Amino acid sequence: MTALIAGLLGSAGTVFAASNDQPAPCARPGISGQVDARGYGRGPEARFARQEMMQNRMKQALDLSDSQQAKMMELRRGFYQESRPVRQTMKDLKRDLALESVKKFPDKRKIANLTQRIGHQSVRLAQLQSRHLRELSTVLDARQMDRLLQMKDNFGARRFNRG
């Protein structure tokens, strides 16, 4: 009896598979992950395409000369390299704080120490940002600098659909 049922189930599956000659529909771009305007995913090609697209937008929005654009990108890369360890340290400290906070018996002194260390890293990052803006102001004229600061203020609002 069991063999008969297994045989019927097995043959039903092969009949279905044999009659299923239509290709499976592919997922549209963007359904399985993030995709930018050109249809690229998250790979290295997509990152470089997005960087190039952002550079062109920045050049147009600020009306940058080629030399200004080159110097600005050099300053931005330097700022990123210098601020990266600070941002990573803050990320690690915030993770440690979250793990300590959700313990059944959190250590209040450890939490106070972590929050103080996060504050110090935040101050360090703000100092780096201030210095970076000062350096950018030597490359850009006043009108371009005002436009850059306006774009910086609007970036988060547009990105997260606020305002």
Short mmCIF file of N, CA and C in Angstrom, two decimals:
data_model
loop_
_atom_site.label_atom_id
_atom_site.label_comp_id
_atom_site.label_asym_id
_atom_site.label_seq_id
_atom_site.Cartn_x
_atom_site.Cartn_y
_atom_site.Cartn_z
N MET A 1 0.81 -1.19 0.00
CA MET A 1 0.00 0.00 0.00
C MET A 1 0.87 1.27 0.00
N THR A 2 1.89 1.29 0.87
CA THR A 2 2.78 2.43 0.96
C THR A 2 3.51 2.63 -0.36
N ALA A 3 3.92 1.54 -0.97
CA ALA A 3 4.64 1.63 -2.24
C ALA A 3 3.73 2.20 -3.32
N LEU A 4 2.45 1.84 -3.29
CA LEU A 4 1.50 2.36 -4.27
C LEU A 4 1.32 3.87 -4.11
N ILE A 5 1.20 4.34 -2.88
CA ILE A 5 1.04 5.78 -2.63
C ILE A 5 2.31 6.53 -3.04
N ALA A 6 3.47 5.98 -2.69
CA ALA A 6 4.72 6.63 -3.05
C ALA A 6 4.88 6.69 -4.56
N GLY A 7 4.45 5.62 -5.24
CA GLY A 7 4.52 5.61 -6.70
C GLY A 7 3.61 6.66 -7.32
N LEU A 8 2.41 6.80 -6.77
CA LEU A 8 1.49 7.80 -7.29
C LEU A 8 2.01 9.22 -7.05
N LEU A 9 2.52 9.47 -5.86
CA LEU A 9 3.06 10.78 -5.56
C LEU A 9 4.27 11.09 -6.44
N GLY A 10 5.11 10.11 -6.62
CA GLY A 10 6.30 10.32 -7.45
C GLY A 10 5.93 10.58 -8.90
N SER A 11 4.96 9.84 -9.43
CA SER A 11 4.59 10.05 -10.83
C SER A 11 3.86 11.36 -11.01
N ALA A 12 3.10 11.78 -10.01
CA ALA A 12 2.40 13.07 -10.11
C ALA A 12 3.41 14.20 -10.18
N GLY A 13 4.48 14.08 -9.41
CA GLY A 13 5.52 15.11 -9.42
C GLY A 13 6.23 15.16 -10.76
N THR A 14 6.50 14.02 -11.35
CA THR A 14 7.20 14.01 -12.64
C THR A 14 6.28 14.49 -13.75
N VAL A 15 4.99 14.19 -13.64
CA VAL A 15 4.05 14.67 -14.65
C VAL A 15 3.98 16.19 -14.59
N PHE A 16 3.92 16.73 -13.38
CA PHE A 16 3.88 18.19 -13.23
C PHE A 16 5.15 18.82 -13.78
N ALA A 17 6.29 18.23 -13.44
CA ALA A 17 7.57 18.78 -13.90
C ALA A 17 7.66 18.70 -15.43
N ALA A 18 7.14 17.65 -16.01
CA ALA A 18 7.21 17.51 -17.46
C ALA A 18 6.29 18.50 -18.16
N SER A 19 5.16 18.83 -17.54
CA SER A 19 4.23 19.76 -18.16
C SER A 19 4.54 21.22 -17.84
N ASN A 20 5.50 21.43 -16.98
CA ASN A 20 5.85 22.78 -16.58
C ASN A 20 6.96 23.31 -17.49
N ASP A 21 6.61 23.72 -18.70
CA ASP A 21 7.63 24.17 -19.65
C ASP A 21 7.73 25.68 -19.73
N GLN A 22 7.00 26.40 -18.90
CA GLN A 22 7.08 27.86 -18.88
C GLN A 22 8.23 28.28 -17.97
N PRO A 23 9.05 29.24 -18.41
CA PRO A 23 10.14 29.69 -17.55
C PRO A 23 9.59 30.46 -16.34
N ALA A 24 10.31 30.36 -15.25
CA ALA A 24 9.90 31.07 -14.04
C ALA A 24 10.15 32.56 -14.25
N PRO A 25 9.23 33.41 -13.81
CA PRO A 25 9.44 34.85 -13.97
C PRO A 25 10.61 35.32 -13.10
N CYS A 26 11.38 36.24 -13.62
CA CYS A 26 12.51 36.80 -12.88
C CYS A 26 12.03 37.98 -12.04
N ALA A 27 12.69 38.17 -10.94
CA ALA A 27 12.35 39.30 -10.08
C ALA A 27 12.75 40.59 -10.76
N ARG A 28 11.93 41.61 -10.61
CA ARG A 28 12.28 42.93 -11.15
C ARG A 28 13.45 43.49 -10.39
N PRO A 29 14.28 44.33 -11.03
CA PRO A 29 15.37 44.96 -10.30
C PRO A 29 14.83 45.77 -9.13
N GLY A 30 15.49 45.65 -8.01
CA GLY A 30 15.08 46.39 -6.84
C GLY A 30 14.27 45.56 -5.86
N ILE A 31 13.69 44.46 -6.32
CA ILE A 31 12.90 43.63 -5.41
C ILE A 31 13.82 42.83 -4.49
N SER A 32 14.90 42.31 -5.03
CA SER A 32 15.78 41.47 -4.23
C SER A 32 16.83 42.26 -3.48
N GLY A 33 16.94 43.56 -3.71
CA GLY A 33 17.93 44.37 -3.01
C GLY A 33 17.93 45.78 -3.56
N GLN A 34 18.82 46.60 -3.02
CA GLN A 34 18.87 47.98 -3.45
C GLN A 34 19.46 48.07 -4.86
N VAL A 35 18.91 48.95 -5.65
CA VAL A 35 19.39 49.17 -7.01
C VAL A 35 19.37 50.66 -7.26
N ASP A 36 20.43 51.18 -7.86
CA ASP A 36 20.45 52.61 -8.14
C ASP A 36 19.75 52.90 -9.47
N ALA A 37 19.77 54.14 -9.89
CA ALA A 37 19.03 54.57 -11.07
C ALA A 37 19.48 53.85 -12.34
N ARG A 38 20.73 53.42 -12.38
CA ARG A 38 21.21 52.74 -13.58
C ARG A 38 20.93 51.25 -13.56
N GLY A 39 20.39 50.73 -12.46
CA GLY A 39 20.07 49.32 -12.37
C GLY A 39 21.17 48.49 -11.75
N TYR A 40 22.22 49.15 -11.22
CA TYR A 40 23.29 48.41 -10.58
C TYR A 40 22.87 48.03 -9.16
N GLY A 41 23.43 46.94 -8.68
CA GLY A 41 23.17 46.50 -7.31
C GLY A 41 24.18 47.09 -6.36
N ARG A 42 24.71 46.25 -5.46
CA ARG A 42 25.61 46.73 -4.41
C ARG A 42 27.08 46.44 -4.71
N GLY A 43 27.41 45.84 -5.81
CA GLY A 43 28.78 45.46 -6.10
C GLY A 43 29.69 46.64 -6.32
N PRO A 44 30.99 46.37 -6.58
CA PRO A 44 31.95 47.46 -6.74
C PRO A 44 31.63 48.35 -7.95
N GLU A 45 31.09 47.77 -9.01
CA GLU A 45 30.72 48.59 -10.16
C GLU A 45 29.64 49.59 -9.79
N ALA A 46 28.71 49.16 -8.96
CA ALA A 46 27.63 50.05 -8.54
C ALA A 46 28.17 51.18 -7.68
N ARG A 47 29.11 50.86 -6.81
CA ARG A 47 29.67 51.89 -5.94
C ARG A 47 30.38 52.96 -6.77
N PHE A 48 31.17 52.53 -7.74
CA PHE A 48 31.88 53.49 -8.57
C PHE A 48 30.92 54.28 -9.45
N ALA A 49 29.86 53.64 -9.92
CA ALA A 49 28.86 54.35 -10.74
C ALA A 49 28.15 55.40 -9.90
N ARG A 50 27.82 55.07 -8.65
CA ARG A 50 27.16 56.03 -7.76
C ARG A 50 28.10 57.18 -7.42
N GLN A 51 29.38 56.87 -7.18
CA GLN A 51 30.34 57.93 -6.88
C GLN A 51 30.48 58.88 -8.05
N GLU A 52 30.57 58.33 -9.24
CA GLU A 52 30.68 59.17 -10.44
C GLU A 52 29.44 60.03 -10.61
N MET A 53 28.27 59.44 -10.40
CA MET A 53 27.02 60.16 -10.53
C MET A 53 26.94 61.29 -9.49
N MET A 54 27.37 61.02 -8.26
CA MET A 54 27.35 62.04 -7.22
C MET A 54 28.34 63.16 -7.53
N GLN A 55 29.51 62.81 -8.05
CA GLN A 55 30.50 63.82 -8.40
C GLN A 55 29.96 64.75 -9.49
N ASN A 56 29.30 64.17 -10.48
CA ASN A 56 28.73 64.99 -11.55
C ASN A 56 27.62 65.90 -11.03
N ARG A 57 26.78 65.38 -10.14
CA ARG A 57 25.71 66.20 -9.56
C ARG A 57 26.30 67.35 -8.75
N MET A 58 27.34 67.02 -7.95
CA MET A 58 27.97 68.04 -7.13
C MET A 58 28.61 69.11 -8.02
N LYS A 59 29.27 68.68 -9.08
CA LYS A 59 29.93 69.63 -9.98
C LYS A 59 28.91 70.57 -10.60
N GLN A 60 27.78 70.01 -11.03
CA GLN A 60 26.72 70.85 -11.64
C GLN A 60 26.06 71.75 -10.60
N ALA A 61 25.73 71.20 -9.44
CA ALA A 61 25.01 71.98 -8.43
C ALA A 61 25.84 73.15 -7.90
N LEU A 62 27.15 72.93 -7.77
CA LEU A 62 28.02 73.98 -7.22
C LEU A 62 28.73 74.77 -8.31
N ASP A 63 28.55 74.36 -9.55
CA ASP A 63 29.22 75.01 -10.69
C ASP A 63 30.73 75.03 -10.45
N LEU A 64 31.30 73.83 -10.23
CA LEU A 64 32.72 73.69 -9.93
C LEU A 64 33.55 73.66 -11.20
N SER A 65 34.74 74.23 -11.11
CA SER A 65 35.71 74.06 -12.20
C SER A 65 36.35 72.69 -12.02
N ASP A 66 37.08 72.23 -13.03
CA ASP A 66 37.73 70.93 -12.93
C ASP A 66 38.74 70.89 -11.80
N SER A 67 39.49 71.97 -11.63
CA SER A 67 40.49 72.00 -10.55
C SER A 67 39.82 72.02 -9.18
N GLN A 68 38.70 72.73 -9.06
CA GLN A 68 37.96 72.74 -7.79
C GLN A 68 37.42 71.35 -7.48
N GLN A 69 36.89 70.69 -8.50
CA GLN A 69 36.34 69.36 -8.29
C GLN A 69 37.44 68.39 -7.84
N ALA A 70 38.60 68.45 -8.48
CA ALA A 70 39.70 67.55 -8.13
C ALA A 70 40.16 67.81 -6.69
N LYS A 71 40.34 69.06 -6.32
CA LYS A 71 40.79 69.40 -4.97
C LYS A 71 39.74 69.01 -3.93
N MET A 72 38.47 69.23 -4.27
CA MET A 72 37.39 68.88 -3.35
C MET A 72 37.35 67.38 -3.10
N MET A 73 37.51 66.59 -4.15
CA MET A 73 37.50 65.14 -4.00
C MET A 73 38.71 64.67 -3.18
N GLU A 74 39.84 65.31 -3.37
CA GLU A 74 41.04 64.98 -2.59
C GLU A 74 40.79 65.26 -1.10
N LEU A 75 40.19 66.41 -0.80
CA LEU A 75 39.88 66.75 0.59
C LEU A 75 38.86 65.79 1.19
N ARG A 76 37.87 65.43 0.41
CA ARG A 76 36.83 64.52 0.90
C ARG A 76 37.40 63.14 1.20
N ARG A 77 38.28 62.67 0.32
CA ARG A 77 38.91 61.36 0.57
C ARG A 77 39.76 61.40 1.83
N GLY A 78 40.51 62.48 2.00
CA GLY A 78 41.31 62.63 3.21
C GLY A 78 40.47 62.65 4.47
N PHE A 79 39.36 63.40 4.42
CA PHE A 79 38.46 63.46 5.57
C PHE A 79 37.89 62.09 5.87
N TYR A 80 37.49 61.36 4.83
CA TYR A 80 36.91 60.03 5.03
C TYR A 80 37.93 59.11 5.69
N GLN A 81 39.17 59.12 5.20
CA GLN A 81 40.20 58.25 5.77
C GLN A 81 40.51 58.62 7.23
N GLU A 82 40.51 59.90 7.52
CA GLU A 82 40.82 60.35 8.87
C GLU A 82 39.67 60.11 9.84
N SER A 83 38.44 60.23 9.37
CA SER A 83 37.29 60.08 10.26
C SER A 83 36.82 58.64 10.38
N ARG A 84 37.27 57.78 9.49
CA ARG A 84 36.82 56.39 9.51
C ARG A 84 37.07 55.68 10.84
N PRO A 85 38.30 55.75 11.41
CA PRO A 85 38.50 55.08 12.69
C PRO A 85 37.64 55.66 13.82
N VAL A 86 37.38 56.95 13.78
CA VAL A 86 36.54 57.57 14.81
C VAL A 86 35.11 57.05 14.70
N ARG A 87 34.61 56.99 13.46
CA ARG A 87 33.25 56.48 13.26
C ARG A 87 33.15 55.01 13.64
N GLN A 88 34.18 54.22 13.34
CA GLN A 88 34.18 52.80 13.70
C GLN A 88 34.20 52.62 15.22
N THR A 89 35.01 53.43 15.90
CA THR A 89 35.06 53.38 17.36
C THR A 89 33.70 53.72 17.96
N MET A 90 33.06 54.77 17.42
CA MET A 90 31.72 55.14 17.91
C MET A 90 30.73 54.00 17.70
N LYS A 91 30.80 53.38 16.54
CA LYS A 91 29.90 52.26 16.24
C LYS A 91 30.10 51.12 17.24
N ASP A 92 31.37 50.78 17.52
CA ASP A 92 31.67 49.71 18.47
C ASP A 92 31.19 50.07 19.88
N LEU A 93 31.45 51.32 20.28
CA LEU A 93 31.01 51.74 21.62
C LEU A 93 29.49 51.71 21.75
N LYS A 94 28.79 52.14 20.71
CA LYS A 94 27.32 52.13 20.75
C LYS A 94 26.78 50.70 20.82
N ARG A 95 27.45 49.79 20.13
CA ARG A 95 27.04 48.39 20.18
C ARG A 95 27.26 47.85 21.59
N ASP A 96 28.44 48.15 22.18
CA ASP A 96 28.71 47.71 23.55
C ASP A 96 27.69 48.28 24.53
N LEU A 97 27.34 49.54 24.33
CA LEU A 97 26.34 50.19 25.19
C LEU A 97 24.99 49.48 25.07
N ALA A 98 24.60 49.17 23.86
CA ALA A 98 23.31 48.49 23.66
C ALA A 98 23.32 47.11 24.31
N LEU A 99 24.42 46.37 24.14
CA LEU A 99 24.50 45.03 24.74
C LEU A 99 24.47 45.10 26.27
N GLU A 100 25.16 46.09 26.83
CA GLU A 100 25.16 46.24 28.29
C GLU A 100 23.78 46.68 28.78
N SER A 101 23.12 47.54 28.02
CA SER A 101 21.82 48.08 28.45
C SER A 101 20.73 47.03 28.50
N VAL A 102 20.80 46.02 27.66
CA VAL A 102 19.72 45.02 27.62
C VAL A 102 19.99 43.81 28.52
N LYS A 103 21.10 43.83 29.25
CA LYS A 103 21.37 42.74 30.18
C LYS A 103 20.34 42.75 31.31
N LYS A 104 20.18 41.59 31.90
CA LYS A 104 19.22 41.49 33.00
C LYS A 104 19.63 42.39 34.16
N PHE A 105 20.92 42.48 34.45
CA PHE A 105 21.44 43.36 35.49
C PHE A 105 22.56 44.22 34.89
N PRO A 106 22.21 45.32 34.22
CA PRO A 106 23.23 46.15 33.58
C PRO A 106 24.11 46.86 34.61
N ASP A 107 25.38 47.01 34.27
CA ASP A 107 26.34 47.70 35.12
C ASP A 107 26.26 49.20 34.83
N LYS A 108 25.74 49.95 35.79
CA LYS A 108 25.53 51.39 35.57
C LYS A 108 26.84 52.15 35.38
N ARG A 109 27.91 51.71 36.06
CA ARG A 109 29.20 52.38 35.88
C ARG A 109 29.75 52.13 34.47
N LYS A 110 29.57 50.93 33.97
CA LYS A 110 30.03 50.61 32.62
C LYS A 110 29.23 51.42 31.59
N ILE A 111 27.93 51.55 31.81
CA ILE A 111 27.09 52.35 30.91
C ILE A 111 27.53 53.81 30.92
N ALA A 112 27.81 54.34 32.11
CA ALA A 112 28.26 55.73 32.22
C ALA A 112 29.59 55.91 31.51
N ASN A 113 30.50 54.96 31.67
CA ASN A 113 31.80 55.02 31.01
C ASN A 113 31.64 54.97 29.49
N LEU A 114 30.80 54.08 29.00
CA LEU A 114 30.58 53.96 27.56
C LEU A 114 29.97 55.23 26.98
N THR A 115 28.99 55.79 27.67
CA THR A 115 28.36 57.01 27.15
C THR A 115 29.36 58.17 27.14
N GLN A 116 30.23 58.22 28.14
CA GLN A 116 31.25 59.27 28.17
C GLN A 116 32.24 59.09 27.02
N ARG A 117 32.63 57.87 26.74
CA ARG A 117 33.56 57.60 25.63
C ARG A 117 32.91 57.90 24.28
N ILE A 118 31.60 57.61 24.16
CA ILE A 118 30.88 57.96 22.93
C ILE A 118 30.88 59.47 22.75
N GLY A 119 30.67 60.20 23.85
CA GLY A 119 30.69 61.66 23.79
C GLY A 119 32.04 62.20 23.33
N HIS A 120 33.12 61.62 23.83
CA HIS A 120 34.46 62.07 23.42
C HIS A 120 34.68 61.82 21.93
N GLN A 121 34.23 60.67 21.44
CA GLN A 121 34.39 60.36 20.02
C GLN A 121 33.52 61.29 19.16
N SER A 122 32.35 61.65 19.68
CA SER A 122 31.47 62.57 18.97
C SER A 122 32.12 63.95 18.85
N VAL A 123 32.77 64.38 19.92
CA VAL A 123 33.48 65.66 19.89
C VAL A 123 34.62 65.59 18.87
N ARG A 124 35.36 64.50 18.87
CA ARG A 124 36.47 64.34 17.93
C ARG A 124 35.96 64.39 16.49
N LEU A 125 34.84 63.72 16.21
CA LEU A 125 34.28 63.73 14.86
C LEU A 125 33.83 65.13 14.47
N ALA A 126 33.22 65.86 15.39
CA ALA A 126 32.79 67.23 15.11
C ALA A 126 33.98 68.13 14.81
N GLN A 127 35.09 67.92 15.52
CA GLN A 127 36.30 68.69 15.24
C GLN A 127 36.85 68.39 13.86
N LEU A 128 36.84 67.11 13.48
CA LEU A 128 37.31 66.73 12.14
C LEU A 128 36.41 67.33 11.05
N GLN A 129 35.10 67.32 11.29
CA GLN A 129 34.17 67.90 10.34
C GLN A 129 34.38 69.40 10.20
N SER A 130 34.61 70.08 11.31
CA SER A 130 34.85 71.51 11.29
C SER A 130 36.11 71.83 10.49
N ARG A 131 37.17 71.09 10.73
CA ARG A 131 38.41 71.31 10.00
C ARG A 131 38.23 71.04 8.51
N HIS A 132 37.47 70.01 8.19
CA HIS A 132 37.21 69.67 6.79
C HIS A 132 36.44 70.81 6.09
N LEU A 133 35.45 71.36 6.77
CA LEU A 133 34.69 72.48 6.19
C LEU A 133 35.58 73.71 6.00
N ARG A 134 36.48 73.96 6.95
CA ARG A 134 37.43 75.06 6.81
C ARG A 134 38.31 74.85 5.57
N GLU A 135 38.78 73.62 5.38
CA GLU A 135 39.61 73.31 4.21
C GLU A 135 38.81 73.48 2.91
N LEU A 136 37.55 73.04 2.92
CA LEU A 136 36.70 73.21 1.74
C LEU A 136 36.47 74.68 1.42
N SER A 137 36.37 75.50 2.46
CA SER A 137 36.12 76.93 2.24
C SER A 137 37.30 77.62 1.56
N THR A 138 38.49 77.00 1.59
CA THR A 138 39.63 77.57 0.87
C THR A 138 39.56 77.24 -0.62
N VAL A 139 38.77 76.24 -0.98
CA VAL A 139 38.65 75.81 -2.37
C VAL A 139 37.43 76.45 -3.04
N LEU A 140 36.35 76.59 -2.28
CA LEU A 140 35.09 77.10 -2.82
C LEU A 140 34.93 78.58 -2.50
N ASP A 141 34.21 79.28 -3.36
CA ASP A 141 33.90 80.69 -3.05
C ASP A 141 32.68 80.72 -2.11
N ALA A 142 32.30 81.88 -1.65
CA ALA A 142 31.23 82.02 -0.65
C ALA A 142 29.90 81.47 -1.16
N ARG A 143 29.56 81.75 -2.42
CA ARG A 143 28.30 81.27 -2.99
C ARG A 143 28.30 79.73 -3.04
N GLN A 144 29.40 79.15 -3.48
CA GLN A 144 29.49 77.70 -3.56
C GLN A 144 29.44 77.06 -2.17
N MET A 145 30.08 77.69 -1.21
CA MET A 145 30.09 77.16 0.15
C MET A 145 28.68 77.21 0.75
N ASP A 146 27.96 78.30 0.53
CA ASP A 146 26.57 78.39 1.01
C ASP A 146 25.72 77.30 0.39
N ARG A 147 25.88 77.07 -0.89
CA ARG A 147 25.11 76.04 -1.60
C ARG A 147 25.47 74.65 -1.06
N LEU A 148 26.76 74.41 -0.80
CA LEU A 148 27.19 73.12 -0.25
C LEU A 148 26.56 72.87 1.12
N LEU A 149 26.56 73.88 1.97
CA LEU A 149 25.96 73.74 3.31
C LEU A 149 24.46 73.51 3.21
N GLN A 150 23.82 74.17 2.25
CA GLN A 150 22.38 73.97 2.04
C GLN A 150 22.12 72.54 1.58
N MET A 151 22.93 72.05 0.66
CA MET A 151 22.79 70.67 0.19
C MET A 151 23.01 69.68 1.33
N LYS A 152 23.99 69.97 2.18
CA LYS A 152 24.29 69.11 3.33
C LYS A 152 23.10 69.06 4.28
N ASP A 153 22.47 70.21 4.53
CA ASP A 153 21.30 70.25 5.41
C ASP A 153 20.12 69.47 4.83
N ASN A 154 19.95 69.54 3.52
CA ASN A 154 18.81 68.90 2.87
C ASN A 154 19.03 67.41 2.59
N PHE A 155 20.25 66.95 2.71
CA PHE A 155 20.55 65.57 2.34
C PHE A 155 19.74 64.56 3.14
N GLY A 156 19.74 64.68 4.47
CA GLY A 156 19.01 63.73 5.30
C GLY A 156 17.51 63.80 5.10
N ALA A 157 16.99 65.01 4.89
CA ALA A 157 15.55 65.17 4.72
C ALA A 157 15.08 64.46 3.45
N ARG A 158 15.84 64.60 2.37
CA ARG A 158 15.44 63.97 1.12
C ARG A 158 15.64 62.47 1.20
N ARG A 159 16.72 62.05 1.85
CA ARG A 159 17.04 60.63 1.91
C ARG A 159 16.02 59.84 2.74
N PHE A 160 15.52 60.44 3.78
CA PHE A 160 14.59 59.73 4.66
C PHE A 160 13.16 60.27 4.56
N ASN A 161 12.86 60.94 3.45
CA ASN A 161 11.51 61.44 3.18
C ASN A 161 10.97 62.34 4.28
N ARG A 162 11.82 63.20 4.79
CA ARG A 162 11.38 64.17 5.81
C ARG A 162 11.44 65.56 5.19
N GLY A 163 10.37 66.24 5.21
CA GLY A 163 10.38 67.62 4.76
C GLY A 163 10.38 67.81 3.35
#
